[in-house]
Short mmCIF file of C-alpha atoms in Angstrom, two decimals:
data_model
loop_
_atom_site.label_atom_id
_atom_site.label_comp_id
_atom_site.label_asym_id
_atom_site.label_seq_id
_atom_site.Cartn_x
_atom_site.Cartn_y
_atom_site.Cartn_z
CA UNK A 571 94.96 73.39 122.58
CA UNK A 572 94.23 72.01 118.87
CA UNK A 573 90.39 72.20 117.19
CA UNK A 574 89.06 69.26 116.86
CA UNK A 575 88.01 67.89 113.68
CA UNK A 576 85.19 66.38 112.43
CA UNK A 577 84.86 63.75 109.69
CA UNK A 578 85.01 64.08 107.11
CA UNK A 579 85.12 60.66 105.56
CA UNK A 580 82.07 59.81 107.08
CA UNK A 581 79.19 59.12 104.53
CA UNK A 582 77.21 61.72 106.52
CA UNK A 583 79.58 64.82 106.24
CA UNK A 584 79.76 63.49 102.29
CA UNK A 585 77.70 65.27 99.29
CA UNK A 586 75.57 62.66 97.06
CA UNK A 587 77.75 63.50 94.48
CA UNK A 588 80.85 62.49 96.87
CA UNK A 589 79.54 59.18 97.62
CA UNK A 590 78.67 58.37 94.56
CA UNK A 591 82.57 58.41 94.32
CA UNK A 592 83.73 56.67 97.34
CA UNK A 593 82.86 53.02 95.91
CA UNK A 594 85.31 50.29 95.36
CA UNK A 595 84.76 50.50 91.15
CA UNK A 596 85.99 53.15 89.21
CA UNK A 597 85.64 56.67 87.95
CA UNK A 598 82.94 57.62 85.86
CA UNK A 599 82.28 53.14 86.32
CA UNK A 600 79.87 53.58 89.49
CA UNK A 601 76.30 52.76 89.13
CA UNK A 602 73.72 54.81 89.07
CA UNK A 603 75.76 57.76 88.54
CA UNK A 604 74.06 60.59 86.72
CA UNK A 605 75.97 62.04 83.44
CA UNK A 606 77.43 65.12 83.94
CA UNK A 607 75.17 68.42 82.52
CA UNK A 608 77.28 71.11 80.30
CA UNK A 609 78.38 73.55 83.46
CA UNK A 610 80.26 70.34 84.39
CA UNK A 611 81.42 69.43 81.38
CA UNK A 612 82.76 72.53 81.13
CA UNK A 613 84.08 73.04 84.73
CA UNK A 614 85.95 69.57 84.43
CA UNK A 615 88.73 71.39 82.22
CA UNK A 616 89.78 73.58 85.14
CA UNK A 617 89.38 71.56 88.00
CA UNK A 618 87.73 67.69 89.13
CA UNK A 619 83.60 68.95 88.77
CA UNK A 620 81.84 65.50 89.40
CA UNK A 621 77.78 64.83 89.10
CA UNK A 622 75.68 67.22 90.53
CA UNK A 623 78.16 69.66 91.71
CA UNK A 624 78.73 71.71 88.67
CA UNK A 625 75.77 74.78 88.95
CA UNK A 626 76.40 75.59 92.68
CA UNK A 627 80.25 76.20 91.84
CA UNK A 628 79.56 77.93 88.44
CA UNK A 629 77.15 80.46 89.91
CA UNK A 630 79.47 81.15 93.40
CA UNK A 631 82.79 81.58 90.59
CA UNK A 632 80.01 84.27 88.95
CA UNK A 633 78.99 85.32 92.13
CA UNK A 634 82.66 85.87 92.97
CA UNK A 635 83.97 86.86 89.62
CA UNK A 636 80.86 89.75 90.58
CA UNK A 637 82.25 89.90 94.02
CA UNK A 638 85.91 91.43 92.83
CA UNK A 639 84.46 93.42 89.82
CA UNK A 640 82.96 95.62 92.14
CA UNK A 641 84.97 96.13 94.97
CA UNK A 642 87.93 96.96 92.32
CA UNK A 643 85.56 99.67 91.28
CA UNK A 644 84.88 100.66 94.87
CA UNK A 645 89.17 100.38 94.96
CA UNK A 646 89.84 102.72 92.56
CA UNK A 647 87.23 105.13 93.69
CA UNK A 648 88.90 104.56 97.49
CA UNK A 649 92.28 105.72 96.36
CA UNK A 650 91.57 108.72 94.48
CA UNK A 651 89.45 109.83 96.81
CA UNK A 652 91.97 108.99 99.71
CA UNK A 653 95.10 110.44 98.24
CA UNK A 654 93.61 113.43 96.52
CA UNK A 655 91.75 114.21 100.88
CA UNK A 656 94.40 113.40 102.43
CA UNK A 657 97.45 112.07 100.99
CA UNK A 658 99.27 108.62 101.71
CA UNK A 659 100.33 108.95 104.92
CA UNK A 660 96.36 110.15 105.90
CA UNK A 661 95.83 106.13 103.77
CA UNK A 662 98.11 104.64 106.09
CA UNK A 663 96.48 105.85 109.36
CA UNK A 664 92.89 105.79 108.01
CA UNK A 665 93.86 101.92 107.87
CA UNK A 666 93.55 102.19 112.37
CA UNK A 667 89.56 103.03 112.10
CA UNK A 668 89.28 100.11 110.62
CA UNK A 669 89.70 97.78 113.55
CA UNK A 670 88.68 99.71 115.69
CA UNK A 671 84.97 100.01 114.12
CA UNK A 672 85.38 95.91 113.73
CA UNK A 673 85.72 95.52 117.28
CA UNK A 674 82.45 96.19 117.77
CA UNK A 675 81.19 94.94 114.83
CA UNK A 676 82.21 91.55 114.68
CA UNK A 677 80.30 90.48 117.80
CA UNK A 678 77.52 91.85 116.52
CA UNK A 679 78.22 89.69 113.10
CA UNK A 680 78.52 86.57 115.25
CA UNK A 681 75.10 87.82 117.08
CA UNK A 682 73.22 88.50 114.11
CA UNK A 683 74.24 84.78 113.01
CA UNK A 684 72.97 82.91 115.89
CA UNK A 685 69.87 84.39 115.37
CA UNK A 686 69.53 84.05 111.66
CA UNK A 687 69.69 81.28 109.19
CA UNK A 688 72.84 81.46 106.68
CA UNK A 689 70.65 82.85 103.89
CA UNK A 690 69.79 85.85 105.59
CA UNK A 691 72.68 86.25 107.21
CA UNK A 692 74.81 87.25 103.29
CA UNK A 693 72.52 88.56 102.04
CA UNK A 694 71.07 90.44 104.83
CA UNK A 695 74.52 92.31 105.00
CA UNK A 696 75.03 92.06 100.87
CA UNK A 697 71.85 95.16 100.96
CA UNK A 698 73.62 96.84 104.16
CA UNK A 699 76.48 97.57 102.12
CA UNK A 700 74.45 98.03 98.71
CA UNK A 701 72.36 100.80 101.56
CA UNK A 702 75.58 102.36 102.48
CA UNK A 703 77.11 102.90 98.81
CA UNK A 704 73.71 104.64 97.52
CA UNK A 705 74.24 106.68 100.77
CA UNK A 706 77.79 107.53 99.82
CA UNK A 707 76.51 108.38 96.16
CA UNK A 708 73.97 110.99 97.90
CA UNK A 709 76.56 112.37 100.29
CA UNK A 710 79.53 112.67 97.52
CA UNK A 711 77.60 114.27 94.68
CA UNK A 712 76.57 117.18 97.39
CA UNK A 713 80.41 118.38 97.70
CA UNK A 714 80.87 116.32 101.47
CA UNK A 715 84.55 115.08 101.68
CA UNK A 716 84.42 111.66 102.38
CA UNK A 717 87.76 110.31 101.64
CA UNK A 718 88.62 109.17 105.27
CA UNK A 719 85.13 107.52 105.50
CA UNK A 720 84.85 105.64 102.58
CA UNK A 721 88.06 104.27 102.50
CA UNK A 722 87.82 102.48 106.51
CA UNK A 723 83.54 102.00 104.75
CA UNK A 724 85.79 100.12 101.39
CA UNK A 725 88.54 98.03 104.52
CA UNK A 726 85.39 96.71 106.56
CA UNK A 727 83.52 96.25 103.43
CA UNK A 728 85.98 93.51 101.06
CA UNK A 729 86.99 91.83 104.65
CA UNK A 730 83.62 91.28 105.23
CA UNK A 731 81.33 90.95 102.21
CA UNK A 732 84.34 88.38 100.25
CA UNK A 733 85.41 86.82 103.81
CA UNK A 734 81.28 85.59 104.12
CA UNK A 735 80.59 84.42 101.03
CA UNK A 736 83.87 82.24 101.25
CA UNK A 737 82.68 80.58 104.95
CA UNK A 738 79.69 79.93 102.61
CA UNK A 739 81.35 78.13 100.21
CA UNK A 740 83.55 76.47 102.67
CA UNK A 741 79.88 75.18 104.55
CA UNK A 742 78.25 73.86 101.95
CA UNK A 743 80.82 71.80 100.50
CA UNK A 744 82.54 68.71 102.16
CA UNK A 745 86.24 68.82 102.67
CA UNK A 746 87.24 66.80 99.29
CA UNK A 747 84.70 68.80 97.58
CA UNK A 748 86.85 71.99 98.55
CA UNK A 749 90.49 71.08 97.65
CA UNK A 750 89.15 69.87 94.39
CA UNK A 751 86.30 72.78 93.45
CA UNK A 752 88.01 75.97 95.80
CA UNK A 753 91.36 76.41 93.11
CA UNK A 754 88.56 76.73 90.39
CA UNK A 755 86.02 79.11 91.78
CA UNK A 756 88.75 81.37 93.16
CA UNK A 757 89.43 82.21 89.12
CA UNK A 758 85.94 83.57 88.67
CA UNK A 759 87.88 86.06 91.87
CA UNK A 760 91.03 86.77 89.86
CA UNK A 761 89.32 86.90 86.68
CA UNK A 762 87.34 89.74 88.53
CA UNK A 763 89.61 91.98 90.03
CA UNK A 764 91.67 91.78 86.44
CA UNK A 765 88.21 93.11 84.78
CA UNK A 766 87.23 95.15 86.86
CA UNK A 767 90.25 97.09 87.82
CA UNK A 768 90.53 97.30 83.02
CA UNK A 769 87.16 98.33 83.52
CA UNK A 770 87.48 100.92 86.42
CA UNK A 771 90.32 102.31 84.13
CA UNK A 772 88.51 102.39 80.87
CA UNK A 773 85.06 103.78 83.39
CA UNK A 774 87.32 107.30 84.88
CA UNK A 775 90.01 107.64 81.48
CA UNK A 776 87.74 107.15 78.40
CA UNK A 777 84.45 107.87 79.58
CA UNK A 778 85.61 110.05 82.43
CA UNK A 779 82.69 108.21 84.92
CA UNK A 780 83.16 109.88 88.77
CA UNK A 781 84.46 108.04 91.74
CA UNK A 782 80.87 108.63 92.62
CA UNK A 783 79.30 107.32 89.56
CA UNK A 784 81.60 104.08 90.59
CA UNK A 785 80.01 104.00 93.50
CA UNK A 786 76.01 104.27 92.25
CA UNK A 787 77.76 101.40 89.18
CA UNK A 788 78.87 98.43 92.42
CA UNK A 789 75.28 98.75 94.32
CA UNK A 790 74.16 97.57 91.25
CA UNK A 791 76.50 94.38 91.04
CA UNK A 792 75.68 93.94 94.61
CA UNK A 793 72.25 93.35 94.16
CA UNK A 794 73.25 91.15 91.22
CA UNK A 795 75.61 88.91 94.25
CA UNK A 796 72.22 88.73 96.35
CA UNK A 797 69.80 86.49 94.02
CA UNK A 798 73.43 84.71 92.72
CA UNK A 799 73.64 83.69 96.62
CA UNK A 800 69.97 82.67 97.55
CA UNK A 801 70.21 80.54 93.91
CA UNK A 802 73.70 78.54 94.80
CA UNK A 803 71.65 78.00 98.51
CA UNK A 804 68.55 76.10 96.80
CA UNK A 805 70.68 74.20 94.62
CA UNK A 806 72.97 72.79 97.72
CA UNK A 807 70.12 71.74 100.06
CA UNK A 808 68.80 70.25 97.13
CA UNK A 809 71.63 68.32 96.21
CA UNK A 810 73.32 67.79 99.84
CA UNK A 811 72.47 64.62 102.04
CA UNK A 812 70.06 65.35 104.83
CA UNK A 813 72.94 65.50 107.98
CA UNK A 814 74.00 69.03 105.38
CA UNK A 815 71.16 69.81 103.91
CA UNK A 816 69.52 70.52 108.03
CA UNK A 817 72.53 73.97 107.93
CA UNK A 818 70.59 76.23 105.86
CA UNK A 819 67.70 76.14 107.69
CA UNK A 820 70.42 75.79 111.46
CA UNK A 821 71.23 79.23 112.65
CA UNK A 822 75.12 79.35 114.28
CA UNK A 823 75.50 78.25 117.98
CA UNK A 824 76.52 81.44 120.11
CA UNK A 825 79.75 81.32 120.63
CA UNK A 826 81.95 83.94 120.19
CA UNK A 827 84.38 84.63 117.22
CA UNK A 828 87.54 86.53 119.16
CA UNK A 829 86.83 82.83 121.48
CA UNK A 830 87.37 79.79 119.14
CA UNK A 831 90.00 81.54 117.87
CA UNK A 832 92.31 81.70 121.25
CA UNK A 833 91.18 78.30 121.77
CA UNK A 834 92.67 76.79 119.31
CA UNK A 835 95.98 76.89 117.75
CA UNK A 836 95.25 75.66 114.69
CA UNK A 837 93.15 79.30 114.83
CA UNK A 838 95.34 81.81 116.01
CA UNK A 839 98.26 80.62 113.85
CA UNK A 840 95.79 81.59 111.60
CA UNK A 841 95.42 84.27 113.14
CA UNK A 842 98.87 85.56 113.24
CA UNK A 843 99.08 84.43 109.55
CA UNK A 844 96.37 87.65 108.48
CA UNK A 845 98.18 90.14 111.14
CA UNK A 846 101.84 89.85 108.92
CA UNK A 847 100.64 89.37 105.92
CA UNK A 848 98.83 92.25 106.37
CA UNK A 849 101.57 94.08 108.25
CA UNK A 850 103.95 93.36 105.08
CA UNK A 851 101.22 94.47 101.79
CA UNK A 852 100.56 97.57 103.22
CA UNK A 853 103.93 98.69 103.98
CA UNK A 854 104.26 97.61 100.47
CA UNK A 855 101.47 100.06 99.22
CA UNK A 856 102.39 102.97 100.80
CA UNK A 857 105.44 102.81 99.40
CA UNK A 858 103.68 102.74 96.44
CA UNK A 859 100.79 105.69 96.67
CA UNK A 860 103.90 108.23 98.85
CA UNK A 861 105.11 107.93 95.16
CA UNK A 862 102.48 108.16 92.88
CA UNK A 863 100.43 110.51 95.31
CA UNK A 864 103.30 113.34 94.70
CA UNK A 865 103.82 112.43 90.92
CA UNK A 866 99.87 113.65 90.61
CA UNK A 867 100.60 116.60 93.46
CA UNK A 868 104.14 117.92 91.21
CA UNK A 869 102.07 117.35 87.77
CA UNK A 870 98.95 118.81 88.75
CA UNK A 871 99.79 121.04 91.39
CA UNK A 872 96.56 122.21 92.85
CA UNK A 873 94.09 121.04 89.81
CA UNK A 874 92.04 118.19 92.15
CA UNK A 875 90.06 117.14 89.40
CA UNK A 876 92.92 116.71 87.52
CA UNK A 877 95.06 114.45 90.35
CA UNK A 878 91.82 111.98 90.70
CA UNK A 879 91.87 111.18 87.44
CA UNK A 880 96.01 110.60 87.15
CA UNK A 881 95.68 108.79 90.17
CA UNK A 882 92.24 106.47 89.15
CA UNK A 883 94.51 105.83 85.68
CA UNK A 884 97.26 104.72 87.04
CA UNK A 885 95.47 102.12 89.83
CA UNK A 886 93.35 101.70 87.14
CA UNK A 887 96.21 100.11 85.52
CA UNK A 888 98.63 98.62 88.62
CA UNK A 889 95.37 97.15 88.83
CA UNK A 890 94.87 95.25 85.36
CA UNK A 891 98.37 94.04 85.72
CA UNK A 892 98.37 93.07 89.11
CA UNK A 893 94.60 91.16 88.20
CA UNK A 894 95.97 90.27 85.18
CA UNK A 895 98.59 87.78 86.08
CA UNK A 896 97.15 86.93 89.02
CA UNK A 897 94.17 85.63 86.25
CA UNK A 898 96.71 83.42 84.64
CA UNK A 899 98.20 82.20 88.01
CA UNK A 900 94.69 81.23 89.41
CA UNK A 901 94.42 79.60 85.91
CA UNK A 902 97.04 77.57 85.03
CA UNK A 903 98.35 76.78 87.96
CA UNK A 904 96.85 77.14 91.34
CA UNK A 905 94.82 73.90 90.77
CA UNK A 906 98.06 72.02 89.08
CA UNK A 907 99.29 73.36 92.80
CA UNK A 908 97.65 72.60 95.15
CA UNK A 909 97.75 68.45 94.52
CA UNK A 910 102.00 68.52 94.27
CA UNK A 911 102.62 70.53 96.87
CA UNK A 912 99.53 70.24 99.54
CA UNK A 913 97.58 72.99 101.23
CA UNK A 914 100.95 73.36 103.83
CA UNK A 915 103.63 73.58 101.18
CA UNK A 916 101.49 76.33 99.54
CA UNK A 917 101.86 78.65 102.58
CA UNK A 918 105.26 79.11 101.59
CA UNK A 919 105.07 80.30 98.26
CA UNK A 920 104.27 84.38 98.54
CA UNK A 921 106.51 84.80 101.51
CA UNK A 922 109.39 83.40 99.65
CA UNK A 923 108.45 85.99 96.90
CA UNK A 924 107.72 89.12 99.07
CA UNK A 925 111.09 88.63 100.73
CA UNK A 926 112.89 88.65 97.16
CA UNK A 927 111.07 91.62 96.01
CA UNK A 928 111.59 93.46 99.18
CA UNK A 929 115.52 93.28 99.26
CA UNK A 930 115.32 93.84 95.34
CA UNK A 931 113.43 97.45 96.24
CA UNK A 932 116.72 97.74 99.40
CA UNK A 933 119.04 97.33 97.19
CA UNK A 934 117.18 99.06 93.83
CA UNK A 935 114.54 102.27 94.88
CA UNK A 936 113.03 103.33 91.75
CA UNK A 937 109.28 103.46 90.92
CA UNK A 938 109.66 100.61 87.89
CA UNK A 939 110.95 98.55 90.20
CA UNK A 940 108.86 99.25 92.95
CA UNK A 941 105.70 99.08 90.54
CA UNK A 942 106.66 95.21 89.67
CA UNK A 943 107.44 93.71 92.70
CA UNK A 944 104.23 95.10 93.96
CA UNK A 945 102.54 92.86 91.56
CA UNK A 946 104.22 90.21 91.50
CA UNK A 947 103.62 89.94 94.54
CA UNK A 948 99.83 91.16 94.94
CA UNK A 949 98.83 88.92 91.96
CA UNK A 950 100.57 85.78 93.67
CA UNK A 951 98.25 87.04 96.98
CA UNK A 952 95.02 87.25 94.83
CA UNK A 953 95.48 83.68 93.00
CA UNK A 954 98.05 81.30 95.61
CA UNK A 955 97.85 83.22 98.69
CA UNK A 956 94.03 84.02 98.31
CA UNK A 957 93.26 80.14 97.54
CA UNK A 958 95.05 78.71 100.95
CA UNK A 959 93.57 81.41 102.84
CA UNK A 960 90.59 79.24 102.30
CA UNK A 961 90.98 76.14 102.02
CA UNK A 962 93.09 76.69 105.49
CA UNK A 963 89.42 76.68 106.88
CA UNK A 964 88.17 73.10 105.46
CA UNK A 965 89.14 71.44 108.17
CA UNK A 966 87.23 73.76 111.56
CA UNK A 967 84.13 73.68 112.59
CA UNK A 968 80.96 75.64 110.94
CA UNK A 969 80.93 78.38 113.31
CA UNK A 970 84.91 79.13 113.30
CA UNK A 971 83.88 79.01 108.87
CA UNK A 972 81.44 82.04 109.13
CA UNK A 973 82.58 83.24 112.89
CA UNK A 974 85.80 83.22 113.92
CA UNK A 975 86.54 83.08 109.96
CA UNK A 976 85.01 86.49 110.22
CA UNK A 977 87.20 87.90 113.32
CA UNK A 978 90.41 86.50 111.26
CA UNK A 979 89.66 88.30 107.89
CA UNK A 980 88.80 91.32 109.24
CA UNK A 981 89.73 92.75 112.51
CA UNK A 982 93.20 90.44 112.72
CA UNK A 983 93.84 91.52 109.16
CA UNK A 984 92.62 95.78 109.52
CA UNK A 985 94.87 94.96 112.92
CA UNK A 986 97.76 94.00 110.47
CA UNK A 987 96.77 98.12 109.06
CA UNK A 988 96.95 98.90 112.16
CA UNK A 989 100.65 98.31 113.27
CA UNK A 990 101.46 99.43 109.56
CA UNK A 991 100.28 102.91 110.65
CA UNK A 992 103.01 102.74 114.12
CA UNK A 993 105.08 101.50 111.67
CA UNK A 994 105.03 104.75 108.98
CA UNK A 995 104.98 107.16 111.57
CA UNK A 996 107.90 105.95 113.40
CA UNK A 997 109.42 105.61 109.93
CA UNK A 998 107.79 108.83 108.69
CA UNK A 999 109.92 110.60 112.73
CA UNK A 1000 113.06 108.32 111.35
CA UNK A 1001 113.18 110.30 108.33
CA UNK A 1002 112.67 106.96 106.19
CA UNK A 1003 112.81 106.81 102.72
CA UNK A 1004 111.70 103.90 101.03
CA UNK A 1005 115.00 102.02 101.58
CA UNK A 1006 114.59 102.06 105.04
CA UNK A 1007 110.44 100.57 104.84
CA UNK A 1008 112.13 98.57 102.21
CA UNK A 1009 114.36 96.83 104.69
CA UNK A 1010 111.85 96.93 107.46
CA UNK A 1011 109.52 94.50 105.41
CA UNK A 1012 112.34 92.46 105.23
CA UNK A 1013 112.50 91.89 108.65
CA UNK A 1014 108.67 91.21 108.93
CA UNK A 1015 108.90 88.61 105.71
CA UNK A 1016 111.52 86.62 107.92
CA UNK A 1017 108.64 86.69 111.01
CA UNK A 1018 106.46 85.23 108.34
CA UNK A 1019 108.04 82.42 107.16
CA UNK A 1020 108.15 81.31 111.52
CA UNK A 1021 104.78 82.17 111.29
CA UNK A 1022 103.30 79.94 108.48
CA UNK A 1023 106.52 76.91 109.85
CA UNK A 1024 103.97 77.30 112.99
CA UNK A 1025 100.94 77.00 111.20
CA UNK A 1026 102.18 74.21 108.22
CA UNK A 1027 102.56 71.61 112.08
CA UNK A 1028 99.70 72.32 113.52
CA UNK A 1029 97.75 71.53 110.22
CA UNK A 1030 99.48 68.00 110.13
CA UNK A 1031 98.65 67.87 113.26
CA UNK A 1032 95.14 67.91 112.11
CA UNK A 1033 95.81 64.77 109.59
CA UNK A 1034 96.39 66.78 106.87
#
């Protein structure tokens, strides 16, 4: 059954800012239109930002910037701990633990969402993860081996917090606003990822920061994000028409996120897309991680501290390159690409690039090729594909934006890791080399292209 869409063009679903632009007068000549403030004038260089939208969009941009900055600090910590305490194979198998935990966490999150308003839901979630980071810091400096547990935790933290901040953005903006503003807000995501990776590399290589010090720094950044979400909520509520302003004080229905997904063909295909996208990406990450881990042990045999420093420095540099390219794509390509080919056309960009990348890996299996193929693939994922993922939820119901999105961005994404762990185990038993895993991924990418074609058809049926 196709999910029933709301009526985004009706006045009660538009913000005051958008209502000023739905009149018959030409743009910027609408009667009573307020002049743009400084934030709106600045952001207009990157997107079609209208009067009344500037501060909420700017603060959301800063918020996702800080979230991705913190995540890349923690991602560098994650790689250092898991690869030195377990290796690439343990890393691959640990992903399955994330999906198992999410089976319980997603319904629990939906239950809480039916009890509290959105600001308490999102800020409470962030404070929960801040507390976790303090516990990891204390355990780490006490000598505990926390690599596997921390790896599982980072995977859950990443998908849950970032997913729900984007769900919040879906909730405060209309469909028209989201299509205009999401590519620009995504600049904060790409910039935060780039500078976070660079910051992690500098902190590890120049200042000799330990993984546990980076955990504490990330916790402090999350506290700032809590304040920013609260500020955006106040601004959005003040500027919205009564219909949308009431969202701030309304809890969600008791409907389960998984039930929402399986009742809608559109949401089901989004879920399948997330599974196969993450499966392909994780197999590629495994291939790279195995090469890096082997090199670290070869260069520093028996010296765990030196291995951690080597891996931390390598991944800091790798993530910096990924996110510099991602930032450039997000800033200069996404806002131009979406009006040109739309959301449906943009869905085909990443699988096409992945098909070329893994075919090249299969033909020329050397470290330099693997590194740069993954850089190009990941950069496209974090820019164009990330904006596509968020825009796909614009025509859905409010419950789908929070609950179904939480399930898709957490459980279904991590279920791709479960499948990847199975592929890795089978590949190890068959003694597959890098080329073998590359050609396996080519097959999965062809399946990915089929899924995108079906999702594109459902998106068109919804009238977008």
